[in-house]
Each structure stands twice: as structure tokens, then as C-alpha cells.
XYZ file of C-alpha atoms in Angstrom:
310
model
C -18.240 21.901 28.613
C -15.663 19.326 28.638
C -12.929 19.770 31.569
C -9.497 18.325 32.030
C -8.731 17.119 35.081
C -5.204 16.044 34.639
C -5.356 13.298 32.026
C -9.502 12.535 32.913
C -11.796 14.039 31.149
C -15.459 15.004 32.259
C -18.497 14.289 30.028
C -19.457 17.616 27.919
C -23.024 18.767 27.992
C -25.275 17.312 25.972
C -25.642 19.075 22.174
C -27.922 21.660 21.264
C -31.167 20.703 19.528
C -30.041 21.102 15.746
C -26.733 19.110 16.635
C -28.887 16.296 17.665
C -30.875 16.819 14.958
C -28.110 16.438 12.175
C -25.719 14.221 14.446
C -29.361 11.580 14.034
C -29.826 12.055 10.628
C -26.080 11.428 9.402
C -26.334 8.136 11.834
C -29.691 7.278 9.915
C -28.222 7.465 6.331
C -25.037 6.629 7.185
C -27.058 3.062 8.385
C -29.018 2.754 4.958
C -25.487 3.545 2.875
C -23.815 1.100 5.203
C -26.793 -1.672 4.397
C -26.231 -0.576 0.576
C -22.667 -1.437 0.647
C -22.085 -4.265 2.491
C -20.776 -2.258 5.801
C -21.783 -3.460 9.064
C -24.668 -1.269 9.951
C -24.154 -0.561 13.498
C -21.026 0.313 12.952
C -21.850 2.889 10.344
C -24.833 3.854 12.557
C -22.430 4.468 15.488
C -19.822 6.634 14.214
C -22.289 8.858 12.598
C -24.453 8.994 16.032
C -20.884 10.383 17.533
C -18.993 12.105 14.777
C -19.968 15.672 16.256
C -19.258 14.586 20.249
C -16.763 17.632 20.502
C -18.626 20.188 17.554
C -19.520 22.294 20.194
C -16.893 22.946 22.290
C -15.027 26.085 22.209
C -12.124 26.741 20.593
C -9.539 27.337 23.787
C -11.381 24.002 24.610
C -10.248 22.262 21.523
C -6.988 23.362 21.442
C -6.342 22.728 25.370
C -7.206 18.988 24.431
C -5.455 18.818 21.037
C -2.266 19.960 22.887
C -2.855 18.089 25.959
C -3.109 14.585 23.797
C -0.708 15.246 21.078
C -3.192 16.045 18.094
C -1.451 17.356 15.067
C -2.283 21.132 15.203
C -1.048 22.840 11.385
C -1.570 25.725 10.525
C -5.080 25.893 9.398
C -6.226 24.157 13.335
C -4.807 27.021 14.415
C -6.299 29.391 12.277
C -9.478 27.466 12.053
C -9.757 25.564 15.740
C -13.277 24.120 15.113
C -11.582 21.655 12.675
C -9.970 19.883 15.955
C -13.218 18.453 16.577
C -12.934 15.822 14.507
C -9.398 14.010 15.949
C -11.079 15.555 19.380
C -14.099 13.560 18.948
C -12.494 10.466 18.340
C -10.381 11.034 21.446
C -14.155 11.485 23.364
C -15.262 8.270 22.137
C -12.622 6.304 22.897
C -11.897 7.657 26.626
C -15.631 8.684 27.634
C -17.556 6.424 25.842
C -15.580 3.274 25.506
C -15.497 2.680 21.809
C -12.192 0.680 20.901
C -13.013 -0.369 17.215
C -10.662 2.102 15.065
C -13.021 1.981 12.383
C -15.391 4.126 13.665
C -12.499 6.386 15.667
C -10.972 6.692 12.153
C -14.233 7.640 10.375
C -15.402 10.308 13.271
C -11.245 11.582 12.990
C -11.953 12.014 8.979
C -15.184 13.215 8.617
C -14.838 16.716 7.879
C -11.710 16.948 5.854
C -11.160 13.760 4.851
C -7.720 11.994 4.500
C -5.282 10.358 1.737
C -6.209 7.167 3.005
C -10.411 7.083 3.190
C -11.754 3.063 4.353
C -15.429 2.799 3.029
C -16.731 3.044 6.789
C -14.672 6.824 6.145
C -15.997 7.344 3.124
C -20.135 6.934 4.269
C -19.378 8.922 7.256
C -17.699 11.799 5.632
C -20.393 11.468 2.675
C -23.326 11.150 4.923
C -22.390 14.385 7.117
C -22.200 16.296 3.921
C -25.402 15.496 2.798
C -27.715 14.619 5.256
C -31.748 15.594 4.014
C -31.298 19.033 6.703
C -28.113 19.705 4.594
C -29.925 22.711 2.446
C -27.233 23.448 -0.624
C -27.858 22.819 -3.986
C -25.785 19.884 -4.578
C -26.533 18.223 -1.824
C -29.543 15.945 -2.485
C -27.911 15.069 -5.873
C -24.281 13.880 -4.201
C -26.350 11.728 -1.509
C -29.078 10.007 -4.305
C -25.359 9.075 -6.423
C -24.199 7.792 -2.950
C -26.069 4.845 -3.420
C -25.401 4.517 -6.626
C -21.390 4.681 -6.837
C -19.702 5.729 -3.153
C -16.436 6.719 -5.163
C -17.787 8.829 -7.783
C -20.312 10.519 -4.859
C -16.997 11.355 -2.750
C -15.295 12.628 -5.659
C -18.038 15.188 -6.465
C -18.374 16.456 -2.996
C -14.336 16.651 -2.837
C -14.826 19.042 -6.092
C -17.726 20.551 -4.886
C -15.935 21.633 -1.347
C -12.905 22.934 -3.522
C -14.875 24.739 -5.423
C -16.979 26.718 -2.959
C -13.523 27.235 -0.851
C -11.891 28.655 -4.161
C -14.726 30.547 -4.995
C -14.253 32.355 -1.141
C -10.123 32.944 -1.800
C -9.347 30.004 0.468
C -7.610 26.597 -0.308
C -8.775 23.004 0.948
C -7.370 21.283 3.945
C -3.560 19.721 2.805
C -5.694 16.599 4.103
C -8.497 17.352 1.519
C -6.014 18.458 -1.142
C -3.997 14.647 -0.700
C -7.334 12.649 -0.658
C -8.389 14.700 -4.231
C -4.685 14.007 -5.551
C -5.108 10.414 -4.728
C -8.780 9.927 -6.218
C -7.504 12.067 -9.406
C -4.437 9.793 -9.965
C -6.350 6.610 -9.490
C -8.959 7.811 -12.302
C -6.137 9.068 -14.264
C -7.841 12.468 -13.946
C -5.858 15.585 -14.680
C -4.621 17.530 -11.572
C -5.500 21.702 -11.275
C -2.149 23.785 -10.503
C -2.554 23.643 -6.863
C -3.330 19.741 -6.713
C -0.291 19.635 -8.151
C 1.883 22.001 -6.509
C 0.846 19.673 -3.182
C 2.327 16.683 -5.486
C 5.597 18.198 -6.235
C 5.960 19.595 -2.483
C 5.236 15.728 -1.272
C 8.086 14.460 -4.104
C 10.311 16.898 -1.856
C 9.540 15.760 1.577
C 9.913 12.223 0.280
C 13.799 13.108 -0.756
C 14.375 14.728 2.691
C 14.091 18.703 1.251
C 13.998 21.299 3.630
C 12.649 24.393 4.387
C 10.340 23.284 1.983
C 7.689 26.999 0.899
C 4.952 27.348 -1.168
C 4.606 31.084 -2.224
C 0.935 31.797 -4.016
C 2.024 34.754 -6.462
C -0.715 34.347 -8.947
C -2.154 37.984 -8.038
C 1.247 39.687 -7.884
C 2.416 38.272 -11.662
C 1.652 36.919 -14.794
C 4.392 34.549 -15.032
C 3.491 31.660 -12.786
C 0.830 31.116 -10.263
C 2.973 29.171 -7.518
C 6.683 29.173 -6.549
C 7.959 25.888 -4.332
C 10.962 26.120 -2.648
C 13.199 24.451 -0.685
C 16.910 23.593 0.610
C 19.075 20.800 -0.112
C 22.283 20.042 1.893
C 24.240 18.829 -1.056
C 24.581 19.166 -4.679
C 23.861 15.225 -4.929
C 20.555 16.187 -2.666
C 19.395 18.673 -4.907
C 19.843 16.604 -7.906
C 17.923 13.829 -6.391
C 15.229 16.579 -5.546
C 15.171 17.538 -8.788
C 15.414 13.797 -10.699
C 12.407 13.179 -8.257
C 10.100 15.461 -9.428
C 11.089 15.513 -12.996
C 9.758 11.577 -12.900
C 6.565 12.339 -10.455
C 5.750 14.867 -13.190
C 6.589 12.937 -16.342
C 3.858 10.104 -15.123
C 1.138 12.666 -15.962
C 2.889 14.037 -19.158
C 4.388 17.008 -17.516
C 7.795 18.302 -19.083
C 9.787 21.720 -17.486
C 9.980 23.920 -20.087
C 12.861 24.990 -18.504
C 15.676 23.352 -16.497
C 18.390 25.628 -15.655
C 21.497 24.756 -12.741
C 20.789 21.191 -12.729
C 24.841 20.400 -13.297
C 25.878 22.658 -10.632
C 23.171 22.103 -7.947
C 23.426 25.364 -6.301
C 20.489 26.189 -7.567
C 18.001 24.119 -9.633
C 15.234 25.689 -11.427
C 12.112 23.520 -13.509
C 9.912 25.634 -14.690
C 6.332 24.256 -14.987
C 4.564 27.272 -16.631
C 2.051 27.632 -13.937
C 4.718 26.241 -10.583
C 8.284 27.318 -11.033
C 10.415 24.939 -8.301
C 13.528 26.405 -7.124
C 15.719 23.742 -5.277
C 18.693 25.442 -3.619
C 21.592 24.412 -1.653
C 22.478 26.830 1.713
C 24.706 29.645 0.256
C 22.544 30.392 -2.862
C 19.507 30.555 -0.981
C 20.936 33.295 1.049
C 22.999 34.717 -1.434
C 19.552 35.242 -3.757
C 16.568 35.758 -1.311
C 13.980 34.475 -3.324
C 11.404 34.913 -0.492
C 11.865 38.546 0.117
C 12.016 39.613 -3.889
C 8.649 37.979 -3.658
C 7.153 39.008 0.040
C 4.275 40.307 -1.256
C 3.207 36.499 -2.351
C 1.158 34.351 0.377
C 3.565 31.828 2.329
C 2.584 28.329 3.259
C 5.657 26.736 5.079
C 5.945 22.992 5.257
C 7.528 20.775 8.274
C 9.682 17.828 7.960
C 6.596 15.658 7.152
C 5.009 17.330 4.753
C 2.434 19.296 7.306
C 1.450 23.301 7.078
C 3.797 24.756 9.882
């Protein structure tokens, strides 16, 4: 177990067997995709020899560290600890094990969920943990074989792939995940699902400074949308900027509101999507109408200052 002794930290034990196991065999194909694509092999070799350092620590563990080193803990770290190991790892190799080049920190911080920005080193790391030859799902051989072939088009189909086995268990991708898809989707002028881009509109707001910015999943609860955004605006000007904002973010992809209702008078500025309905609001009118508790029965994701799952 890894122990803090003030700001030191101990050497963990070594991994189990089938950790070594896998932790070798990403290192060994994330070597050959690294030789494929002009990468610097050792480099690739190294990150993917210690992307799992902290896999096996326990969750207190994780969190202790996360905490005592400022890692970003949202809300699904907290629900889901394990997913510290990544940013934990990279914290390991740096202070245990001496590595300094951010390449491979940044590729052993992004391998499991990814990130909006993904360097190629990221990309054959993240790719190479997925699909590894032990890696025993169905898409898995066919993902790693297009790895060689096109590195973009093989981290867009696991990206899919992921979403679509989370979906298919009721749960939604990291934000981190979600971003990286957006960005891969907008750069292939692909079309965006609902939730993709519910995430786009609720970036468009932190961008203009909105705050209290909620997401409120209603899909099961009613027919007439599948996501409500909301958030707070100080001013009527704020709210129109909000609003002007998203109206243009939208419009790249050929989105219209069907509706657009309050725009003139701020208080409260409604564009209706069809499928997201965003409700902009200044202080008085959100209290006056409490949106959130006519629809309690949705499920909440609430968004800090930067964007981040609270």
C-alpha cells in the first residue's frame, strides 16, 4: 500500500499477477503502435509499463492522495474513486519513480477517460489499454487491428463503443470522455447525440460566466424533452449574451430553437431545442418559478464555475 508520510510518499507493493500481466502487454503494443506512427518508442513503451502504478490501491487511498495533492475530485471520483488512479499514477511516476517528461505523465493521467485535448503519445496509451490481446470483448481485436491502420478513426470507435456500453447500463461517460467525443465529432463534422450536445450548450454557458449552471435528465419523467439546462445570470445584458451564445454555438451545426420566448426581457430566457429546453434566468425569476423542484423527480448534474460535475 502506498503511505503518506507528510508530503513523501512510500513505494506501493508491487501489482498482482494479472496487473503485470496487462500493465506488459499495453507497454508491448503501445511500443509497436508507437514504431507505426512515428512516436518515440520508449516513450510509448514507458508510459504504458506505468499507466496502472496506483490501479490497485484502495479507494480511501486514492482519495487521501487526490486531496492531499490537489487532484480535481468531481463528482463521478467521488462516486467512482478507482478513476483517481489515473492523475494518481502520474503523481507516482513523477515523485517515486523520477519520470519528468509530461508526455508520458499526461498519457498515464488520460488513459482511462481520456481528455478534450488527446497528444498521439495519449491517444496509443489510452488505445492500447483498451485493447490489449488479454482484453476479451468483442470489439476489441477489431479497434486494435484499425489502430494501425488510422489512430483517429480507432479512438473514435472505442470513444463510441465505451458510450455505448455505459448507455446501455443507465450511466453517462466521464464529462472528460463526453468533451474528447464532442471535439472528435466537430472536427469530422459528425452529428452530435442529445447529450453530446447538452455538454456543448452547458460549456457555451460557462464560457459567458453563467451560474448555477444544472443539467436535469427528465427523459423518463416526460415526453416533451429529454434534458433541461439551467442556469443564472446576474443581469439582463448577461442573460442575453448567454442566450446570443448558444443560439450561434448551435446554429454552426444547423440547430434552430423552435422556440425563443423572454429573450427582450431577460428575466427569463427560454430556447427550446426539442430534445434540451435551456432556461437562462436572472435571480428573482429563478426563485420566483422553481424550476428545479416542479421537476425533482429528474436526475441533477450540477456544474462549478469551470465547467466540472460538482
Amino acid at each position: 500500500m502506498l503511505y503518506m508520510l507528510g508530503e513523501t510518499m512510500k513505494r506501493p507493493e508491487p501489482l498482482s499477477a494479472n496487473r503485470r500481466r496487462h500493465s506488459l502487454a499495453v507497454a508491448k503494443l503501445c511500443h509497436a503502435l508507437a514504431l507505426r506512427w512515428g512516436e518515440p518508442a520508449f516513450r510509448a513503451y514507458t508510459a504504458g509499463l506505468l499507466h496502472d502504478l496506483a490501479r490497485e490501491l484502495p479507494a480511501a487511498e486514492l482519495l487521501c492522495i487526490a486531496t492531499e495533492y490537489g487532484i480535481e475530485i468531481g463528482r463521478e471520483e467521488r462516486e467512482n474513486p478507482v478513476l483517481l488512479h489515473c492523475a494518481v499514477g502520474a503523481l507516482m511516476a513523477r515523485e517515486l519513480y523520477g519520470v519528468e517528461d509530461e508526455g508520458i505523465l499526461s498519457a498515464i493521467a488520460k488513459h482511462t477517460v481520456g481528455d478534450e485535448e488527446m497528444s498521439r503519445l495519449d491517444a496509443i496509451v489510452f488505445l492500447a489499454d483498451k485493447t490489449e490481446p488479454y482484453r476479451d470483448y468483442e470489439q476489441a481485436k477489431t479497434i486494435r487491428e484499425l489502430a494501425f491502420q488510422d489512430i483517429g478513426a480507432a479512438l473514435r470507435t472505442a470513444l463510441t463503443e465505451e458510450a455505448a456500453y455505459l448507455n446501455a447500463k443507465g450511466k453517462e461517460p466521464h464529462p472528460k470522455t463526453l468533451r474528447l467525443i464532442i471535439r472528435i465529432k466537430e472536427r469530422e463534422n459528425r452529428p452530435l447525440d442529445t447529450l453530446e450536445k447538452a455538454y456543448q450548450i452547458k460549456d457555451t454557458m460557462v464560457e459567458k460566466k453563467a451560474e448555477e449552471i444544472l443539467l436535469i435528465d427528465i427523459a423518463e419523467i416526460t415526453e416533451i424533452a429529454e434534458y433541461f439546462l439551467l442556469c443564472s445570470a446576474r443581469n439582463r445584458l448577461q442573460a442575453q449574451a448567454i442566450a446570443d451564445a448558444i443560439m450561434e454555438k448551435m446554429g454552426e451545426s444547423g440547430s434552430e430553437p423552435l422556440r425563443k420566448e423572454g429573450y427582450e426581457n431577460g428575466g427569463w430566457i427560454l430556447l427550446d431545442y426539442g430534445s434540451i429546453v435551456v432556461h437562462i434566468f436572472q435571480p428573482e425569476e429563478k426563485e420566483y418559478f422553481k424550476l428545479e423542484r416542479l421537476w425533482s423527480d429528474g436526475k441533477f448534474t450540477r456544474f462549478d464555475e469551470t465547467g466540472a460535475p460538482k
